[in-house]
CSV table of C-alpha atoms and ligand atoms in Angstrom, one decimal:
chain,number,residue,atom,x,y,z
S,1,MET,CA,106.1,125.4,87.6
S,2,ALA,CA,102.7,123.7,88.0
S,3,LYS,CA,101.2,123.2,91.4
S,4,ARG,CA,102.4,120.0,93.0
S,5,GLU,CA,99.8,117.3,93.2
S,6,THR,CA,98.4,115.6,96.4
S,7,TRP,CA,96.5,112.5,97.0
S,8,ALA,CA,92.8,113.1,96.5
S,9,THR,CA,91.7,111.0,99.5
S,10,ARG,CA,93.2,109.8,102.7
S,11,VAL,CA,93.1,106.2,101.7
S,12,GLY,CA,94.6,107.1,98.3
S,13,PHE,CA,98.1,107.2,99.8
S,14,LEU,CA,97.5,104.1,101.9
S,15,VAL,CA,96.2,102.0,99.0
S,16,ALA,CA,99.0,103.1,96.7
S,17,ALA,CA,101.6,102.3,99.4
S,18,ILE,CA,100.1,98.9,100.0
S,19,GLY,CA,100.1,98.4,96.2
S,20,SER,CA,103.8,99.1,96.2
S,21,ALA,CA,104.6,96.8,99.1
S,22,VAL,CA,102.6,93.9,97.8
S,23,GLY,CA,104.7,92.6,94.9
S,24,LEU,CA,106.6,89.7,93.6
S,25,GLY,CA,108.5,89.4,96.9
S,26,ASN,CA,105.3,88.4,98.6
S,27,LEU,CA,104.2,86.0,96.0
S,28,TRP,CA,107.3,84.1,94.9
S,29,GLN,CA,109.7,84.6,97.8
S,30,PHE,CA,107.9,84.7,101.0
S,31,PRO,CA,105.9,81.5,100.9
S,32,PHE,CA,108.8,79.3,99.7
S,33,LYS,CA,111.3,80.8,102.2
S,34,THR,CA,108.8,80.3,104.9
S,35,ALA,CA,108.3,76.7,104.0
S,36,GLY,CA,112.0,76.0,103.8
S,37,ASN,CA,113.0,77.7,107.0
S,38,GLY,CA,110.7,76.6,109.7
S,39,GLY,CA,107.2,77.4,108.7
S,40,ALA,CA,105.2,79.3,111.3
S,41,ALA,CA,108.4,79.7,113.4
S,42,PHE,CA,109.9,81.6,110.5
S,43,VAL,CA,106.8,83.7,110.1
S,44,ALA,CA,107.2,84.8,113.7
S,45,PHE,CA,110.9,85.6,113.1
S,46,TYR,CA,110.2,87.4,109.9
S,47,LEU,CA,107.6,89.6,111.7
S,48,ILE,CA,110.1,90.5,114.3
S,49,ALA,CA,112.5,91.5,111.6
S,50,VAL,CA,109.8,93.6,109.9
S,51,LEU,CA,108.9,95.3,113.1
S,52,LEU,CA,112.5,95.9,114.2
S,53,ILE,CA,113.9,97.0,110.9
S,54,GLY,CA,111.3,97.5,108.3
S,55,PHE,CA,108.8,99.5,110.2
S,56,PRO,CA,111.3,102.1,111.7
S,57,ALA,CA,112.9,102.5,108.3
S,58,MET,CA,109.5,103.0,106.6
S,59,LEU,CA,108.6,105.7,109.1
S,60,ALA,CA,112.0,107.4,108.3
S,61,GLU,CA,111.1,107.5,104.6
S,62,PHE,CA,107.6,108.8,105.4
S,63,VAL,CA,108.8,111.7,107.5
S,64,MET,CA,111.4,112.7,104.8
S,65,GLY,CA,108.7,112.9,102.2
S,66,ARG,CA,105.9,114.5,104.1
S,67,ARG,CA,108.2,117.1,105.8
S,68,THR,CA,109.5,118.3,102.5
S,69,HIS,CA,106.9,117.7,99.9
S,70,ARG,CA,109.7,117.1,97.4
S,71,ASN,CA,111.2,114.3,95.4
S,72,ALA,CA,113.7,112.1,97.1
S,73,VAL,CA,116.7,114.1,95.9
S,74,ASP,CA,115.6,117.7,96.6
S,75,ALA,CA,114.0,116.7,99.9
S,76,PHE,CA,117.5,117.0,101.4
S,77,SER,CA,117.9,120.6,100.2
S,78,GLU,CA,114.5,121.4,101.4
S,79,ILE,CA,115.4,120.7,105.0
S,80,GLY,CA,118.8,122.5,104.7
S,81,HIS,CA,121.1,119.5,104.1
S,82,ARG,CA,121.9,120.1,100.4
S,83,GLN,CA,125.1,118.2,100.7
S,84,TRP,CA,123.2,115.0,101.5
S,85,ARG,CA,121.2,115.0,98.3
S,86,ILE,CA,123.6,112.3,97.2
S,87,LEU,CA,121.7,109.9,99.5
S,88,GLY,CA,118.5,110.7,97.7
S,89,ALA,CA,120.2,110.3,94.4
S,90,PHE,CA,121.6,107.0,95.4
S,91,ALA,CA,118.1,105.7,96.3
S,92,VAL,CA,116.7,107.0,93.1
S,93,VAL,CA,119.4,105.2,91.0
S,94,THR,CA,118.9,102.1,93.0
S,95,GLY,CA,115.2,102.2,92.2
S,96,PHE,CA,115.8,102.8,88.5
S,97,TRP,CA,118.2,99.9,88.4
S,98,ILE,CA,115.7,97.6,90.1
S,99,LEU,CA,112.8,98.7,87.9
S,100,SER,CA,114.8,97.9,84.7
S,101,TYR,CA,114.6,94.2,85.4
S,102,TYR,CA,111.3,94.2,87.4
S,103,ASN,CA,109.7,95.3,84.1
S,104,VAL,CA,111.1,92.2,82.4
S,105,VAL,CA,109.6,89.9,85.0
S,106,GLY,CA,106.3,91.9,84.7
S,107,GLY,CA,106.5,91.0,81.0
S,108,TRP,CA,106.8,87.3,81.7
S,109,VAL,CA,103.7,87.5,83.9
S,110,LEU,CA,101.7,89.1,81.1
S,111,ARG,CA,102.8,86.3,78.8
S,112,TYR,CA,101.7,83.8,81.4
S,113,ILE,CA,98.2,85.3,81.5
S,114,VAL,CA,97.9,84.7,77.8
S,115,GLY,CA,99.7,81.3,78.1
S,116,SER,CA,97.2,80.2,80.7
S,117,ALA,CA,94.2,81.0,78.6
S,118,GLN,CA,95.7,79.0,75.7
S,119,GLY,CA,97.0,76.3,77.9
S,120,ALA,CA,100.4,77.0,76.2
S,121,TYR,CA,102.6,75.8,79.0
S,122,PHE,CA,100.5,72.8,80.1
S,123,GLY,CA,102.5,70.3,78.2
S,124,ALA,CA,106.0,71.4,78.8
S,125,PRO,CA,106.2,74.1,81.5
S,126,ALA,CA,110.0,74.3,81.7
S,127,GLU,CA,110.4,74.6,78.0
S,128,TYR,CA,107.7,77.3,77.8
S,129,PHE,CA,109.4,79.3,80.6
S,130,GLY,CA,112.7,79.0,78.7
S,131,ALA,CA,111.2,80.4,75.6
S,132,VAL,CA,109.3,83.3,77.0
S,133,SER,CA,111.8,84.4,79.7
S,134,ALA,CA,114.6,85.4,77.4
S,135,GLY,CA,115.3,86.8,73.9
S,136,PRO,CA,113.0,88.7,71.6
S,137,GLU,CA,109.8,87.4,73.1
S,138,ALA,CA,110.8,88.7,76.6
S,139,ILE,CA,111.8,92.0,75.1
S,140,ALA,CA,108.4,92.4,73.5
S,141,ALA,CA,106.6,91.5,76.7
S,142,GLN,CA,108.8,93.9,78.7
S,143,PHE,CA,107.8,96.6,76.3
S,144,VAL,CA,104.1,95.9,76.8
S,145,PHE,CA,104.4,95.9,80.6
S,146,LEU,CA,106.4,99.1,80.6
S,147,ALA,CA,104.0,100.8,78.3
S,148,ILE,CA,101.2,100.1,80.8
S,149,VAL,CA,103.3,101.5,83.7
S,150,VAL,CA,104.2,104.6,81.7
S,151,GLY,CA,100.6,105.1,80.8
S,152,ILE,CA,99.4,105.1,84.4
S,153,VAL,CA,102.2,107.3,85.7
S,154,ALA,CA,101.8,109.7,82.9
S,155,LEU,CA,98.2,110.4,84.2
S,156,GLY,CA,99.6,111.7,87.5
S,157,ILE,CA,99.1,111.0,91.1
S,158,GLU,CA,95.3,111.5,91.4
S,159,ASP,CA,94.1,110.5,88.0
S,160,GLY,CA,96.8,107.8,87.4
S,161,ILE,CA,98.3,106.1,90.4
S,162,GLU,CA,95.5,106.7,92.9
S,163,LYS,CA,92.7,105.7,90.6
S,164,ALA,CA,94.6,102.6,89.3
S,165,THR,CA,95.7,101.3,92.7
S,166,LYS,CA,92.2,101.8,94.2
S,167,VAL,CA,91.1,99.2,91.7
S,168,MET,CA,94.2,97.0,91.7
S,169,VAL,CA,94.8,96.5,95.4
S,170,PRO,CA,91.3,95.4,96.4
S,171,SER,CA,91.3,93.1,93.3
S,172,ILE,CA,94.5,91.5,94.4
S,173,ALA,CA,93.0,90.8,97.9
S,174,VAL,CA,89.7,89.5,96.6
S,175,LEU,CA,91.1,87.3,93.9
S,176,LEU,CA,93.7,85.8,96.3
S,177,VAL,CA,91.0,85.0,98.8
S,178,PHE,CA,89.0,83.4,96.0
S,179,LEU,CA,92.0,81.4,95.0
S,180,ALA,CA,92.8,80.3,98.6
S,181,VAL,CA,89.2,79.1,99.0
S,182,TRP,CA,89.4,77.2,95.8
S,183,ALA,CA,92.8,75.7,96.8
S,184,PHE,CA,91.2,74.6,100.1
S,185,THR,CA,89.0,72.2,98.1
S,186,LEU,CA,92.0,70.5,96.5
S,187,ASP,CA,93.2,67.1,97.6
S,188,GLY,CA,96.6,68.4,98.5
S,189,ALA,CA,95.4,71.2,100.7
S,190,GLY,CA,96.2,69.6,104.1
S,191,ALA,CA,99.6,68.5,103.0
S,192,GLY,CA,100.3,71.9,101.5
S,193,TYR,CA,99.4,73.8,104.6
S,194,ALA,CA,101.5,71.4,106.7
S,195,TYR,CA,104.5,71.9,104.4
S,196,PHE,CA,104.0,75.7,104.5
S,197,LEU,CA,103.4,76.4,108.1
S,198,THR,CA,104.3,73.5,110.4
S,199,PRO,CA,106.6,75.2,112.9
S,200,SER,CA,110.1,73.8,113.1
S,201,LEU,CA,112.7,75.4,115.3
S,202,ASP,CA,115.2,72.9,114.1
S,203,ALA,CA,114.8,73.9,110.5
S,204,MET,CA,115.1,77.6,111.6
S,205,VAL,CA,118.3,77.0,113.6
S,206,GLU,CA,119.8,74.8,110.9
S,207,ASN,CA,119.2,77.4,108.2
S,208,ALA,CA,119.9,80.4,110.3
S,209,GLY,CA,122.9,81.4,108.1
S,210,THR,CA,120.7,82.0,105.1
S,211,ALA,CA,117.3,82.6,106.8
S,212,ILE,CA,118.5,85.6,108.9
S,213,PRO,CA,120.0,87.6,106.1
S,214,PHE,CA,116.9,86.8,104.0
S,215,ALA,CA,114.6,88.0,106.7
S,216,VAL,CA,116.6,91.2,107.1
S,217,GLY,CA,116.9,91.8,103.4
S,218,GLN,CA,113.2,91.0,102.9
S,219,ALA,CA,112.2,93.3,105.7
S,220,PHE,CA,113.0,96.3,103.6
S,221,PHE,CA,112.6,94.9,100.1
S,222,THR,CA,109.1,93.7,100.9
S,223,LEU,CA,108.1,97.1,102.3
S,224,SER,CA,109.5,98.9,99.2
S,225,LEU,CA,112.2,100.7,101.2
S,226,GLY,CA,115.6,101.9,100.0
S,227,MET,CA,114.3,102.9,96.6
S,228,ALA,CA,112.9,106.3,97.7
S,229,ILE,CA,109.3,105.0,96.9
S,230,MET,CA,107.9,105.8,100.3
S,231,ILE,CA,109.7,109.2,100.4
S,232,THR,CA,108.1,110.0,97.1
S,233,TYR,CA,104.6,108.7,97.9
S,234,SER,CA,104.5,110.5,101.3
S,235,SER,CA,105.6,113.7,99.6
S,236,TYR,CA,102.1,114.0,98.2
S,237,LEU,CA,100.5,113.8,101.6
S,238,GLY,CA,98.8,116.4,103.6
S,239,ASP,CA,100.1,117.2,107.1
S,240,ASP,CA,97.5,115.6,109.2
S,241,ASP,CA,97.8,111.9,108.2
S,242,ASN,CA,98.7,109.5,111.0
S,243,LEU,CA,101.9,108.0,109.6
S,244,LEU,CA,102.1,105.4,112.4
S,245,VAL,CA,98.7,104.0,111.5
S,246,ASP,CA,99.4,104.1,107.8
S,247,GLY,CA,102.8,102.3,108.3
S,248,GLY,CA,101.2,99.7,110.5
S,249,THR,CA,98.5,99.1,108.0
S,250,VAL,CA,101.0,98.5,105.2
S,251,VAL,CA,102.9,96.1,107.3
S,252,VAL,CA,99.8,94.0,108.2
S,253,PHE,CA,98.5,93.9,104.7
S,254,ASN,CA,101.8,93.0,103.2
S,255,THR,CA,102.2,90.1,105.6
S,256,LEU,CA,98.7,88.8,105.1
S,257,ILE,CA,99.1,88.8,101.3
S,258,GLY,CA,102.3,86.7,101.6
S,259,ILE,CA,100.5,84.2,103.9
S,260,LEU,CA,97.5,84.1,101.5
S,261,ALA,CA,99.9,83.4,98.6
S,262,GLY,CA,101.3,80.4,100.5
S,263,LEU,CA,97.8,79.1,101.2
S,264,VAL,CA,97.3,79.2,97.4
S,265,VAL,CA,100.5,77.8,96.0
S,266,PHE,CA,101.2,74.8,98.3
S,267,PRO,CA,97.8,73.1,97.9
S,268,ILE,CA,98.3,73.4,94.1
S,269,LEU,CA,101.8,71.8,94.3
S,270,PHE,CA,100.7,69.1,96.7
S,271,ALA,CA,97.6,68.3,94.7
S,272,ASN,CA,99.8,67.5,91.8
S,273,ASN,CA,102.7,65.8,93.6
S,274,ILE,CA,105.0,68.5,92.5
S,275,ASP,CA,108.2,69.0,94.5
S,276,PRO,CA,107.9,72.5,95.9
S,277,GLY,CA,111.7,72.8,96.0
S,278,LEU,CA,113.4,75.1,98.3
S,279,GLY,CA,114.1,78.8,98.0
S,280,GLY,CA,111.3,79.8,95.6
S,281,GLY,CA,112.1,82.3,92.9
S,282,ALA,CA,111.1,82.4,89.3
S,283,SER,CA,111.0,78.7,88.6
S,284,ALA,CA,108.8,78.1,91.6
S,285,LEU,CA,106.0,80.2,90.2
S,286,PHE,CA,106.5,79.9,86.5
S,287,ILE,CA,107.3,76.3,86.3
S,288,ALA,CA,106.3,74.4,89.5
S,289,VAL,CA,103.0,76.2,90.2
S,290,ALA,CA,102.2,76.7,86.5
S,291,SER,CA,102.6,73.0,85.8
S,292,GLY,CA,99.9,72.4,88.4
S,293,PHE,CA,97.2,74.2,86.4
S,294,GLY,CA,97.4,71.9,83.4
S,295,SER,CA,96.0,68.9,85.3
S,296,LEU,CA,93.4,70.6,87.4
S,297,PRO,CA,89.8,71.2,86.4
S,298,LEU,CA,89.3,74.7,85.0
S,299,GLY,CA,93.0,75.0,84.9
S,300,ASN,CA,93.0,77.6,82.2
S,301,LEU,CA,90.7,79.9,84.1
S,302,ILE,CA,92.5,79.4,87.4
S,303,GLY,CA,95.8,80.1,85.7
S,304,VAL,CA,94.5,83.3,84.2
S,305,VAL,CA,93.2,84.5,87.6
S,306,PHE,CA,96.4,83.5,89.4
S,307,PHE,CA,98.8,85.2,86.9
S,308,GLY,CA,96.3,88.1,86.8
S,309,VAL,CA,96.9,88.6,90.5
S,310,VAL,CA,100.7,88.4,90.0
S,311,ALA,CA,100.4,90.9,87.2
S,312,LEU,CA,98.4,93.4,89.3
S,313,ALA,CA,100.9,93.0,92.2
S,314,ALA,CA,103.8,93.6,89.9
S,315,LEU,CA,102.1,96.6,88.2
S,316,SER,CA,101.2,98.4,91.4
S,317,SER,CA,104.8,98.0,92.5
S,318,ALA,CA,106.3,99.1,89.2
S,319,ILE,CA,104.3,102.3,89.0
S,320,SER,CA,105.4,103.2,92.5
S,321,LEU,CA,109.0,102.8,91.4
S,322,MET,CA,108.5,104.7,88.2
S,323,GLU,CA,107.0,107.6,90.1
S,324,VAL,CA,110.3,108.1,92.0
S,325,THR,CA,112.2,109.2,88.9
S,326,VAL,CA,109.2,110.9,87.3
S,327,ALA,CA,108.7,112.9,90.6
S,328,TRP,CA,112.3,114.0,90.5
S,329,ALA,CA,112.1,115.1,86.9
S,330,ASN,CA,108.7,116.7,87.4
S,331,ASP,CA,110.0,118.8,90.3
S,332,ASN,CA,113.0,119.9,88.3
S,333,PHE,CA,112.1,120.4,84.6
S,334,ASP,CA,109.3,122.4,83.1
S,335,VAL,CA,108.3,119.5,80.8
S,336,PRO,CA,104.8,118.0,81.0
S,337,ARG,CA,104.5,114.8,83.0
S,338,PRO,CA,103.5,112.5,80.1
S,339,GLN,CA,106.7,113.4,78.2
S,340,LEU,CA,108.8,112.9,81.2
S,341,ALA,CA,107.2,109.5,81.8
S,342,ILE,CA,107.8,108.4,78.2
S,343,GLY,CA,111.4,109.6,78.2
S,344,ILE,CA,112.2,107.8,81.5
S,345,GLY,CA,110.3,104.8,80.1
S,346,VAL,CA,112.7,104.7,77.1
S,347,GLY,CA,115.7,104.8,79.5
S,348,LEU,CA,114.2,101.9,81.6
S,349,PHE,CA,113.6,99.9,78.4
S,350,VAL,CA,117.2,100.2,77.3
S,351,LEU,CA,118.6,99.4,80.7
S,352,GLY,CA,116.3,96.4,80.9
S,353,LEU,CA,117.4,94.9,77.5
S,354,PRO,CA,120.3,92.8,78.9
S,355,SER,CA,117.9,91.3,81.6
S,356,ALA,CA,115.3,90.6,78.9
S,357,TRP,CA,117.9,88.9,76.7
S,358,ASP,CA,119.3,86.5,79.3
S,359,VAL,CA,118.0,85.4,82.6
S,360,ALA,CA,121.6,85.1,83.9
S,361,LEU,CA,122.0,88.8,83.4
S,362,LEU,CA,118.7,89.5,85.2
S,363,THR,CA,119.9,87.5,88.1
S,364,TRP,CA,123.2,89.5,88.2
S,365,PHE,CA,121.2,92.8,88.2
S,366,ASP,CA,119.1,91.5,91.0
S,367,ASN,CA,122.0,90.3,93.1
S,368,ILE,CA,123.7,93.7,92.8
S,369,ALA,CA,120.5,95.4,93.9
S,370,TYR,CA,119.5,93.0,96.6
S,371,SER,CA,122.9,92.5,98.2
S,372,LEU,CA,124.6,95.8,97.7
S,373,LEU,CA,122.5,98.8,96.5
S,374,LEU,CA,119.4,98.3,98.7
S,375,PRO,CA,121.1,97.7,102.0
S,376,LEU,CA,123.5,100.5,101.4
S,377,SER,CA,120.7,102.9,100.5
S,378,VAL,CA,118.6,101.9,103.6
S,379,LEU,CA,121.6,102.2,105.8
S,380,MET,CA,122.5,105.7,104.7
S,381,LEU,CA,118.9,106.9,105.0
S,382,VAL,CA,118.2,105.6,108.5
S,383,LEU,CA,121.5,107.1,109.7
S,384,PHE,CA,120.6,110.4,108.2
S,385,VAL,CA,117.1,110.5,109.8
S,386,GLY,CA,118.3,109.1,113.1
S,387,TRP,CA,121.4,111.3,113.6
S,388,ILE,CA,121.0,114.4,111.5
S,389,LEU,CA,117.2,115.0,111.1
S,390,ALA,CA,116.7,113.5,114.6
S,391,GLY,CA,114.3,115.8,116.6
S,392,ASP,CA,112.8,117.2,113.5
S,393,ALA,CA,111.9,113.7,112.4
S,394,VAL,CA,110.2,113.0,115.7
S,395,ALA,CA,108.3,116.3,115.4
S,396,GLU,CA,107.1,115.4,111.9
S,397,LEU,CA,105.9,112.0,113.0
S,398,ARG,CA,104.0,113.5,115.9
S,399,GLN,CA,102.1,115.6,113.4
S,400,GLY,CA,98.9,113.7,112.9
S,401,ALA,CA,100.0,110.8,115.2
S,402,GLY,CA,99.8,112.8,118.4
S,403,GLU,CA,102.0,112.3,121.5
S,404,LEU,CA,104.4,109.4,120.9
S,405,GLY,CA,105.5,108.8,124.5
S,406,THR,CA,108.4,106.5,124.7
S,407,PHE,CA,108.0,105.4,121.1
S,408,GLY,CA,109.8,108.6,120.0
S,409,PRO,CA,113.1,107.7,121.6
S,410,ILE,CA,112.7,104.0,120.8
S,411,TRP,CA,112.2,104.9,117.1
S,412,MET,CA,115.2,107.2,117.2
S,413,TRP,CA,117.6,104.7,118.7
S,414,ALA,CA,116.4,102.0,116.3
S,415,LEU,CA,117.3,104.3,113.4
S,416,ARG,CA,120.6,105.2,115.0
S,417,LEU,CA,121.8,101.8,116.2
S,418,THR,CA,119.7,98.7,115.8
S,419,VAL,CA,118.6,99.1,112.2
S,420,PRO,CA,122.1,100.1,111.0
S,421,ALA,CA,123.8,97.3,112.8
S,422,LEU,CA,121.5,94.6,111.3
S,423,VAL,CA,121.6,96.1,107.9
S,424,PHE,CA,125.3,96.5,108.0
S,425,ALA,CA,125.6,92.8,108.9
S,426,THR,CA,123.5,91.8,105.9
S,427,LEU,CA,125.5,94.2,103.7
S,428,ALA,CA,128.8,92.6,104.8
S,429,LEU,CA,127.3,89.1,104.1
S,430,GLY,CA,126.1,90.3,100.7
S,431,ILE,CA,129.4,91.7,99.7
S,432,GLN,CA,131.1,88.5,100.9
S,433,THR,CA,128.8,86.3,98.7
S,434,LEU,CA,129.1,88.7,95.8
S,435,PHE,CA,132.8,89.3,95.6
S,436,LEU,CA,134.7,86.9,97.9
Q,1,LIG,N1,107.7,95.5,97.8
Q,1,LIG,C1,107.9,94.9,96.5
Q,1,LIG,C2,107.8,93.4,96.6
Q,1,LIG,O1,107.7,92.8,97.6
Q,1,LIG,C3,109.3,95.3,96.1
Q,1,LIG,C4,109.3,96.2,94.9
Q,1,LIG,C5,108.6,97.4,94.9
Q,1,LIG,C6,110.1,95.9,93.9
Q,1,LIG,C7,108.6,98.2,93.8
Q,1,LIG,C8,110.1,96.7,92.8
Q,1,LIG,C9,109.3,97.9,92.8
Q,1,LIG,O2,107.9,92.8,95.5
Q,2,NA,NA1,106.1,93.1,99.6
């Protein structure tokens, strides 16, 4: 078997992890949920959820990967818990499931870059979205997006993922800042900011029933947890990285990008008197925001840049998820990486067909993942690291991070009790809304 790869540079891992975290969740969910659930008050609440749930769970994935230098399934055997490989397999399957429809959405985004250049959706945005988001056109776009993902992953960690994300992630940040500055000059900027961030405890309390589960669910979805991504990425790390600092950097960047996205989309909506609607989701971006570009000066160019940012964010997330399965195959079969990537790509394409055919099916795939598979996966992993890996996990975290002081026990008890309790509550709610 070939020698296992590692990141070429210290920032390589960090940038790739940020690229994974920054995705559609930041761009189309976070701003709209924030606006609808209490603005800045919700941001504060969301940050607490991320620190309380997301951060400890992310460190749990980091130590699993770096301690074992194995894919998410065999990591469990590597530390002498072969029987728990099922947890890793569950996370890998969850990720595969999610990627199948994430690619479809990635395809829509590519279509919207072209559509912006041509002004194709300027006249009738809702009809355009209907036409490109389902059926043969969506399948073709899915294929193109997936082909790019396969191409990057086929090149490997250093030459593929690391090089690609080192270009993509800074581009996302720079272009979003550019868009936010441009949005600041729009007539609707002030009203947009106010709508986005005006703190309202009333709105938060009133919507607590949906805002809390969202914040909890988002705390791990937004950090790419529960899909074995962070286990896989950290398995290519050397032993002296400071995982605490890396994790903290991912959290900060991920939140800043979500806030920047809000500073872009709401001025666009308010400049055009478009109802921002509540909840966000696909139509918020592809219909509401898109319809704003048509009536703004340089709308074509701004549209291309905007959907270009969305495409880069979706791509850097998709490659992280593809790598999870490819890493497993690469560790287990003596087949060259490109062939493995293509084979897995074919599987993803086929599983994605229903989602590409009909948006209702995509929504179903997403609901299963978001409400059932992801929470279950996170729950099992944090329990494993907290109760079974326990002291070894703390020792692994200390490596590179130095003495942890009281943070060690705090982290352990978070993994053992707080995180499972909160995730379990969301899971119960999810099951209730899905099946009851
Ligand atoms: N962190 C991503 C987001 O916020 C979630 C994700 C990662 C989804 C990788 C799919 C693949 O959008
Ligand atoms: Na994210």
